[in-house]
Short mmCIF file of C-alpha atoms and ligand atoms in Angstrom, two decimals:
data_model
loop_
_atom_site.label_atom_id
_atom_site.label_comp_id
_atom_site.label_asym_id
_atom_site.label_seq_id
_atom_site.Cartn_x
_atom_site.Cartn_y
_atom_site.Cartn_z
CA MET A 2 -15.42 18.56 12.40
CA ASP A 3 -17.69 17.84 15.35
CA LYS A 4 -16.56 18.52 18.90
CA THR A 5 -16.42 14.90 20.07
CA GLN A 6 -14.00 14.13 17.21
CA ASP A 7 -11.86 17.14 18.08
CA SER A 8 -11.23 16.19 21.68
CA LYS A 9 -11.20 12.42 21.02
CA PRO A 10 -12.61 11.23 24.36
CA TRP A 11 -12.20 7.66 23.09
CA SER A 12 -9.17 5.72 22.03
CA VAL A 13 -9.24 3.73 18.81
CA ARG A 14 -7.38 0.97 20.67
CA ASP A 15 -10.51 0.51 22.86
CA LEU A 16 -12.93 0.82 19.98
CA ILE A 17 -11.50 -2.05 17.94
CA PRO A 18 -12.33 -5.42 19.53
CA GLU A 19 -9.29 -7.57 20.49
CA ASN A 20 -10.44 -10.33 18.17
CA HIS A 21 -11.15 -8.10 15.17
CA PRO A 22 -9.44 -9.81 12.22
CA ARG A 23 -8.08 -6.51 10.92
CA ARG A 24 -7.13 -5.09 14.33
CA GLU A 25 -3.39 -4.76 13.64
CA SER A 26 -4.01 -3.15 10.30
CA LEU A 27 -6.54 -0.70 11.77
CA LEU A 28 -4.15 0.28 14.56
CA ILE A 29 -1.41 0.93 12.02
CA ARG A 30 -3.79 3.20 10.08
CA GLU A 31 -4.50 5.08 13.27
CA LYS A 32 -0.77 5.61 13.88
CA LEU A 33 -0.45 7.06 10.40
CA VAL A 34 -3.39 9.42 10.88
CA GLU A 35 -1.86 10.62 14.15
CA ALA A 36 1.47 11.13 12.39
CA MET A 37 -0.30 13.23 9.77
CA GLU A 38 -1.84 15.38 12.48
CA LYS A 39 1.68 15.96 13.85
CA SER A 40 3.06 16.93 10.42
CA ILE A 41 5.24 13.82 10.25
CA LEU A 42 3.28 12.48 7.30
CA VAL A 43 1.61 14.10 4.28
CA PRO A 44 -1.79 12.80 3.03
CA GLN A 45 -0.02 11.22 0.05
CA GLY A 46 1.73 8.96 2.57
CA LEU A 47 -1.64 7.54 3.55
CA ILE A 48 -2.40 6.71 -0.07
CA ALA A 49 0.99 5.05 -0.52
CA HIS A 50 0.25 2.97 2.58
CA GLY A 51 -3.07 1.89 1.06
CA ARG A 52 -1.28 0.54 -1.99
CA GLY A 53 1.03 -1.38 0.31
CA GLU A 54 -1.86 -2.82 2.36
CA CYS A 55 -3.31 -4.35 -0.76
CA PHE A 56 -0.10 -6.24 -1.46
CA ASP A 57 0.22 -7.21 2.20
CA TYR A 58 -3.20 -8.86 1.89
CA LEU A 59 -1.96 -10.80 -1.13
CA ILE A 60 1.11 -12.17 0.67
CA GLY A 61 -1.01 -13.22 3.68
CA GLU A 62 0.19 -10.41 6.00
CA LYS A 63 3.18 -12.51 7.05
CA THR A 64 6.88 -12.41 6.33
CA GLN A 65 7.25 -15.09 3.66
CA SER A 66 10.40 -17.02 2.80
CA PHE A 67 11.30 -14.72 -0.12
CA ALA A 68 11.43 -11.84 2.38
CA GLU A 69 13.37 -13.88 4.98
CA LYS A 70 16.05 -14.61 2.37
CA ALA A 71 16.29 -10.95 1.35
CA ILE A 72 16.48 -9.89 5.01
CA GLU A 73 19.48 -12.16 5.57
CA VAL A 74 21.32 -10.73 2.56
CA ALA A 75 20.38 -7.17 3.55
CA ALA A 76 21.76 -7.74 7.05
CA ALA A 77 25.05 -9.09 5.67
CA MET A 78 25.26 -6.21 3.19
CA LEU A 79 24.76 -3.64 5.94
CA LEU A 80 27.48 -5.26 8.05
CA LEU A 81 29.90 -5.32 5.10
CA ALA A 82 29.23 -1.69 4.15
CA LYS A 83 31.75 1.10 4.76
CA SER A 84 29.14 3.87 5.00
CA PRO A 85 25.64 2.46 5.33
CA VAL A 86 22.73 4.91 5.54
CA ILE A 87 19.08 4.35 6.47
CA SER A 88 16.86 6.74 4.55
CA VAL A 89 13.83 7.73 6.62
CA ASN A 90 10.53 9.18 5.38
CA GLY A 91 7.26 10.01 7.11
CA ASN A 92 5.73 6.53 6.93
CA MET A 93 8.84 4.89 8.38
CA ALA A 94 9.13 7.46 11.18
CA ALA A 95 5.44 7.02 12.00
CA LEU A 96 5.48 3.22 12.14
CA VAL A 97 8.90 1.97 13.26
CA PRO A 98 10.97 4.78 14.83
CA GLU A 99 12.46 2.67 17.66
CA ASP A 100 13.44 -0.18 15.37
CA LEU A 101 15.05 2.20 12.88
CA VAL A 102 17.23 3.61 15.65
CA LYS A 103 18.10 0.10 16.86
CA LEU A 104 18.99 -0.93 13.32
CA ALA A 105 21.24 2.13 12.89
CA GLU A 106 23.02 1.24 16.11
CA GLU A 107 23.43 -2.48 15.38
CA ALA A 108 24.59 -1.91 11.80
CA ASN A 109 26.63 1.19 12.61
CA ALA A 110 24.59 3.06 10.01
CA LYS A 111 23.56 6.71 9.76
CA LEU A 112 19.95 7.86 9.80
CA GLU A 113 18.97 10.44 7.20
CA VAL A 114 15.64 12.14 6.59
CA ASN A 115 14.71 12.10 2.92
CA LEU A 116 11.34 13.27 1.73
CA PHE A 117 9.49 13.50 -1.54
CA TYR A 118 7.51 16.45 -0.21
CA ARG A 119 10.32 18.32 1.52
CA GLU A 120 9.51 20.96 4.11
CA VAL A 121 11.83 21.99 6.92
CA LYS A 122 8.97 21.71 9.41
CA ARG A 123 8.40 18.09 8.45
CA GLU A 124 12.11 17.24 8.36
CA ARG A 125 12.36 18.55 11.90
CA ALA A 126 9.24 16.67 13.04
CA ILE A 127 10.70 13.41 11.70
CA ALA A 128 14.12 14.05 13.25
CA GLU A 129 12.33 14.79 16.53
CA VAL A 130 10.59 11.39 16.44
CA LEU A 131 13.94 9.68 15.87
CA TYR A 132 15.69 11.64 18.62
CA LYS A 133 12.84 10.69 20.97
CA ALA A 134 13.54 7.08 20.06
CA ASN A 135 17.17 7.64 21.16
CA ALA A 136 18.86 8.42 17.84
CA LYS A 137 22.33 9.91 18.31
CA GLU A 138 22.36 11.85 15.06
CA VAL A 139 19.89 12.49 12.26
CA LEU A 140 21.18 13.77 8.91
CA GLY A 141 19.33 15.48 6.07
CA VAL A 142 17.61 18.21 8.07
CA GLY A 143 17.60 21.81 6.76
CA GLU A 144 20.97 23.00 5.48
CA ASP A 145 22.50 19.56 5.98
CA ALA A 146 20.71 18.33 2.81
CA SER A 147 23.08 20.32 0.62
CA ALA A 148 24.32 17.69 -1.84
CA THR A 149 22.43 16.69 -4.99
CA ILE A 150 21.75 13.29 -6.52
CA PRO A 151 22.33 13.69 -10.27
CA GLU A 152 19.49 13.21 -12.79
CA LEU A 153 16.75 13.52 -10.24
CA PHE A 154 14.28 16.35 -10.29
CA SER A 155 12.12 15.92 -7.20
CA GLU A 156 13.04 17.30 -3.79
CA ARG A 157 14.28 13.81 -3.00
CA ARG A 158 17.47 14.65 -4.86
CA ARG A 159 18.66 16.76 -1.92
CA VAL A 160 20.78 14.65 0.41
CA SER A 161 23.39 15.02 3.10
CA PRO A 162 27.01 15.13 1.87
CA ARG A 163 27.90 13.12 4.99
CA GLY A 164 25.12 10.57 4.45
CA ILE A 165 23.36 9.27 1.35
CA TYR A 166 25.68 11.19 -0.98
CA ILE A 167 28.75 9.22 0.08
CA ALA A 168 26.98 6.00 1.19
CA ASP A 169 27.89 2.67 -0.38
CA VAL A 170 24.72 0.97 0.93
CA VAL A 171 21.36 2.74 1.32
CA LEU A 172 18.35 1.13 2.98
CA LEU A 173 15.00 2.64 2.13
CA GLY A 174 11.27 1.94 2.38
CA LEU A 175 8.24 3.21 0.45
CA GLU A 176 10.56 4.77 -2.07
CA ASP A 177 9.93 6.25 -5.47
CA GLY A 178 11.27 4.35 -8.48
CA ASP A 179 13.11 7.35 -9.93
CA ARG A 180 15.24 7.86 -6.87
CA THR A 181 16.00 4.17 -6.46
CA GLU A 182 17.21 4.15 -10.04
CA ALA A 183 19.30 7.31 -9.54
CA LEU A 184 20.96 5.86 -6.43
CA VAL A 185 21.77 2.60 -8.22
CA LYS A 186 23.21 4.63 -11.14
CA MET A 187 25.50 6.40 -8.64
CA GLY A 188 26.95 2.96 -7.88
CA LYS A 189 25.24 2.46 -4.54
CA LYS A 190 23.80 -0.81 -3.33
CA VAL A 191 20.14 -0.23 -2.52
CA ILE A 192 18.15 -2.32 -0.06
CA ALA A 193 14.44 -1.59 -0.56
CA ILE A 194 11.53 -2.61 1.63
CA ASP A 195 8.47 -2.58 -0.59
CA LEU A 196 5.32 -4.69 -0.41
CA ASN A 197 4.75 -4.39 -4.15
CA PRO A 198 6.99 -6.81 -6.06
CA LEU A 199 6.01 -5.05 -9.29
CA SER A 200 7.03 -1.49 -8.39
CA ARG A 201 9.97 0.11 -10.15
CA THR A 202 11.71 0.37 -6.79
CA SER A 203 11.37 -3.38 -6.23
CA ARG A 204 12.67 -4.19 -9.68
CA THR A 205 15.57 -1.71 -9.57
CA ALA A 206 16.91 -2.27 -6.05
CA THR A 207 19.91 -4.50 -5.34
CA VAL A 208 18.00 -6.33 -2.60
CA THR A 209 14.20 -6.14 -2.31
CA ILE A 210 12.51 -7.12 0.92
CA ILE A 211 8.90 -7.72 -0.11
CA ASP A 212 7.34 -7.28 3.29
CA ASN A 213 5.68 -4.70 5.53
CA ILE A 214 8.15 -2.30 7.17
CA THR A 215 6.41 -3.03 10.48
CA ARG A 216 7.64 -6.66 10.29
CA ALA A 217 10.77 -6.28 8.15
CA ILE A 218 12.65 -3.65 10.18
CA PRO A 219 12.41 -5.51 13.53
CA LYS A 220 13.45 -8.74 11.79
CA LEU A 221 16.37 -6.97 10.19
CA VAL A 222 17.53 -5.74 13.60
CA LEU A 223 17.56 -9.34 14.89
CA LYS A 224 19.33 -10.64 11.80
CA VAL A 225 22.08 -7.99 11.98
CA ARG A 226 22.58 -8.88 15.64
CA GLU A 227 22.83 -12.57 14.75
CA LEU A 228 25.21 -12.13 11.80
CA LYS A 229 27.55 -9.83 13.68
CA SER A 230 29.44 -12.81 15.04
CA LYS A 231 30.13 -14.14 11.51
CA SER A 232 33.43 -13.59 9.75
CA ARG A 233 33.71 -11.15 6.85
CA GLN A 234 34.27 -14.12 4.59
CA ASP A 235 30.98 -15.70 5.69
CA LEU A 236 29.14 -12.42 5.10
CA ILE A 237 30.62 -12.10 1.60
CA GLN A 238 29.46 -15.65 0.93
CA ILE A 239 25.87 -14.79 1.92
CA VAL A 240 25.81 -11.71 -0.32
CA SER A 241 27.53 -13.19 -3.33
CA ASN A 242 25.04 -16.00 -3.89
CA TYR A 243 22.12 -13.62 -4.11
CA ASP A 244 19.95 -12.95 -7.17
CA ASN A 245 17.23 -10.36 -6.61
CA ARG A 246 15.28 -11.32 -9.75
CA LYS A 247 14.77 -14.78 -8.27
CA ILE A 248 13.33 -13.27 -5.09
CA ILE A 249 10.87 -11.10 -7.02
CA ALA A 250 9.88 -14.07 -9.16
CA GLU A 251 9.37 -16.14 -6.00
CA ALA A 252 7.08 -13.47 -4.55
CA LEU A 253 5.01 -13.28 -7.72
CA ARG A 254 4.72 -17.06 -7.86
CA TYR A 255 3.72 -17.17 -4.21
CA ILE A 256 0.93 -14.64 -4.78
CA SER A 257 -0.39 -16.34 -7.88
CA GLU A 258 -0.30 -19.82 -6.32
CA ARG A 259 -1.99 -18.53 -3.19
CA LEU A 260 -4.76 -16.89 -5.20
CA ASN A 261 -5.16 -20.04 -7.23
CA GLN A 262 -5.50 -22.15 -4.07
CA LEU A 263 -8.02 -19.72 -2.66
CA SER A 264 -10.05 -19.81 -5.86
CA LEU A 265 -10.16 -23.62 -5.67
CA SER A 266 -11.31 -23.59 -2.07
CA LEU A 267 -14.40 -21.49 -2.77
P1 ATP B 3 7.55 3.03 -7.85
O1 ATP B 3 7.75 4.51 -7.99
O2 ATP B 3 8.72 2.32 -7.24
O3 ATP B 3 7.10 2.35 -9.13
P2 ATP B 3 4.93 3.41 -6.75
O4 ATP B 3 4.87 4.72 -7.48
O5 ATP B 3 3.96 2.35 -7.11
O6 ATP B 3 6.38 2.79 -6.79
P3 ATP B 3 5.14 4.89 -4.36
O7 ATP B 3 3.91 5.62 -3.97
O8 ATP B 3 6.23 5.63 -5.06
O9 ATP B 3 4.72 3.62 -5.21
O10 ATP B 3 5.76 4.18 -3.07
C1 ATP B 3 5.01 3.44 -2.17
C2 ATP B 3 5.42 1.98 -2.23
O11 ATP B 3 5.57 1.52 -0.91
C3 ATP B 3 4.37 1.10 -2.90
O12 ATP B 3 4.97 0.20 -3.77
C4 ATP B 3 3.70 0.35 -1.73
O13 ATP B 3 3.35 -0.96 -2.11
C5 ATP B 3 4.82 0.31 -0.70
N1 ATP B 3 4.33 0.31 0.71
C6 ATP B 3 3.32 1.02 1.25
N2 ATP B 3 3.18 0.79 2.57
C7 ATP B 3 4.17 -0.08 2.90
C8 ATP B 3 4.59 -0.69 4.12
N3 ATP B 3 3.95 -0.46 5.27
N4 ATP B 3 5.64 -1.53 4.08
C9 ATP B 3 6.30 -1.77 2.91
N5 ATP B 3 5.95 -1.22 1.74
C10 ATP B 3 4.92 -0.38 1.71
MG1 MG B 4 6.44 6.17 -7.58
#
């Protein structure tokens, strides 16, 4: 690598013009690259993000109504839960650490590090980011990840016996389909944030928020805050009318109609 790159005398923030149409997206990429340099993220996390970006493009890089509806149900579900847990991986820690901590506080949920490519160094780096963002406690680091999710063979099966193992509601983002399925099989309600409405995670989760974590997590914080004043009965009402298949179908229809419109406007 050349010397100028090594010392980075420039900041990417200054290099990308304010009016660049992809400015936000480029700044997010930069955050992820920095997180990789600090061992928070593995290179595979960058590839996963790329797949997400493609779907974000297709939904217009905005939180659409199918995501708003899922966010409301997710917020009610978190408030109704006995032991809610937010599962955190490298991408989430790199992009929305403060909002994850706020969400844990508002929803009275635990934060747990859970990684596909588990390494104690990386677990610690992620926990560090969350502690810096004011987290009170971070589960799933080192020896704490001593329980096992049945029928799962990746390192993601290792979880905290005080966290995901006993959780009734688990919120996760950029998750692998196998683990989502295993958690659902254990009887847990799974809230997934995934930009791809076709992924196995999206199709298996109890509630799928088809949106970017950078928009969905802050919106979820606000929604939990708003719904806190509702009665338990009202919250149950919000959750019980929900059908996740309809939400996924709505997202797919939105994408296809949008592409159709665009094709007509050429
Ligand atoms: P599955 O295993 O569920 O079928 P997959 O193998 O296609 O999914 P993974 O690499 O396991 O995908 O997980 C990454 C998922 O996260 C992808 O579906 C991608 O669209 C999504 N994703 C990537 N970046 C973001 C983001 N910033 N916000 C929300 N979702 C994202
Ligand atoms: Mg996968």
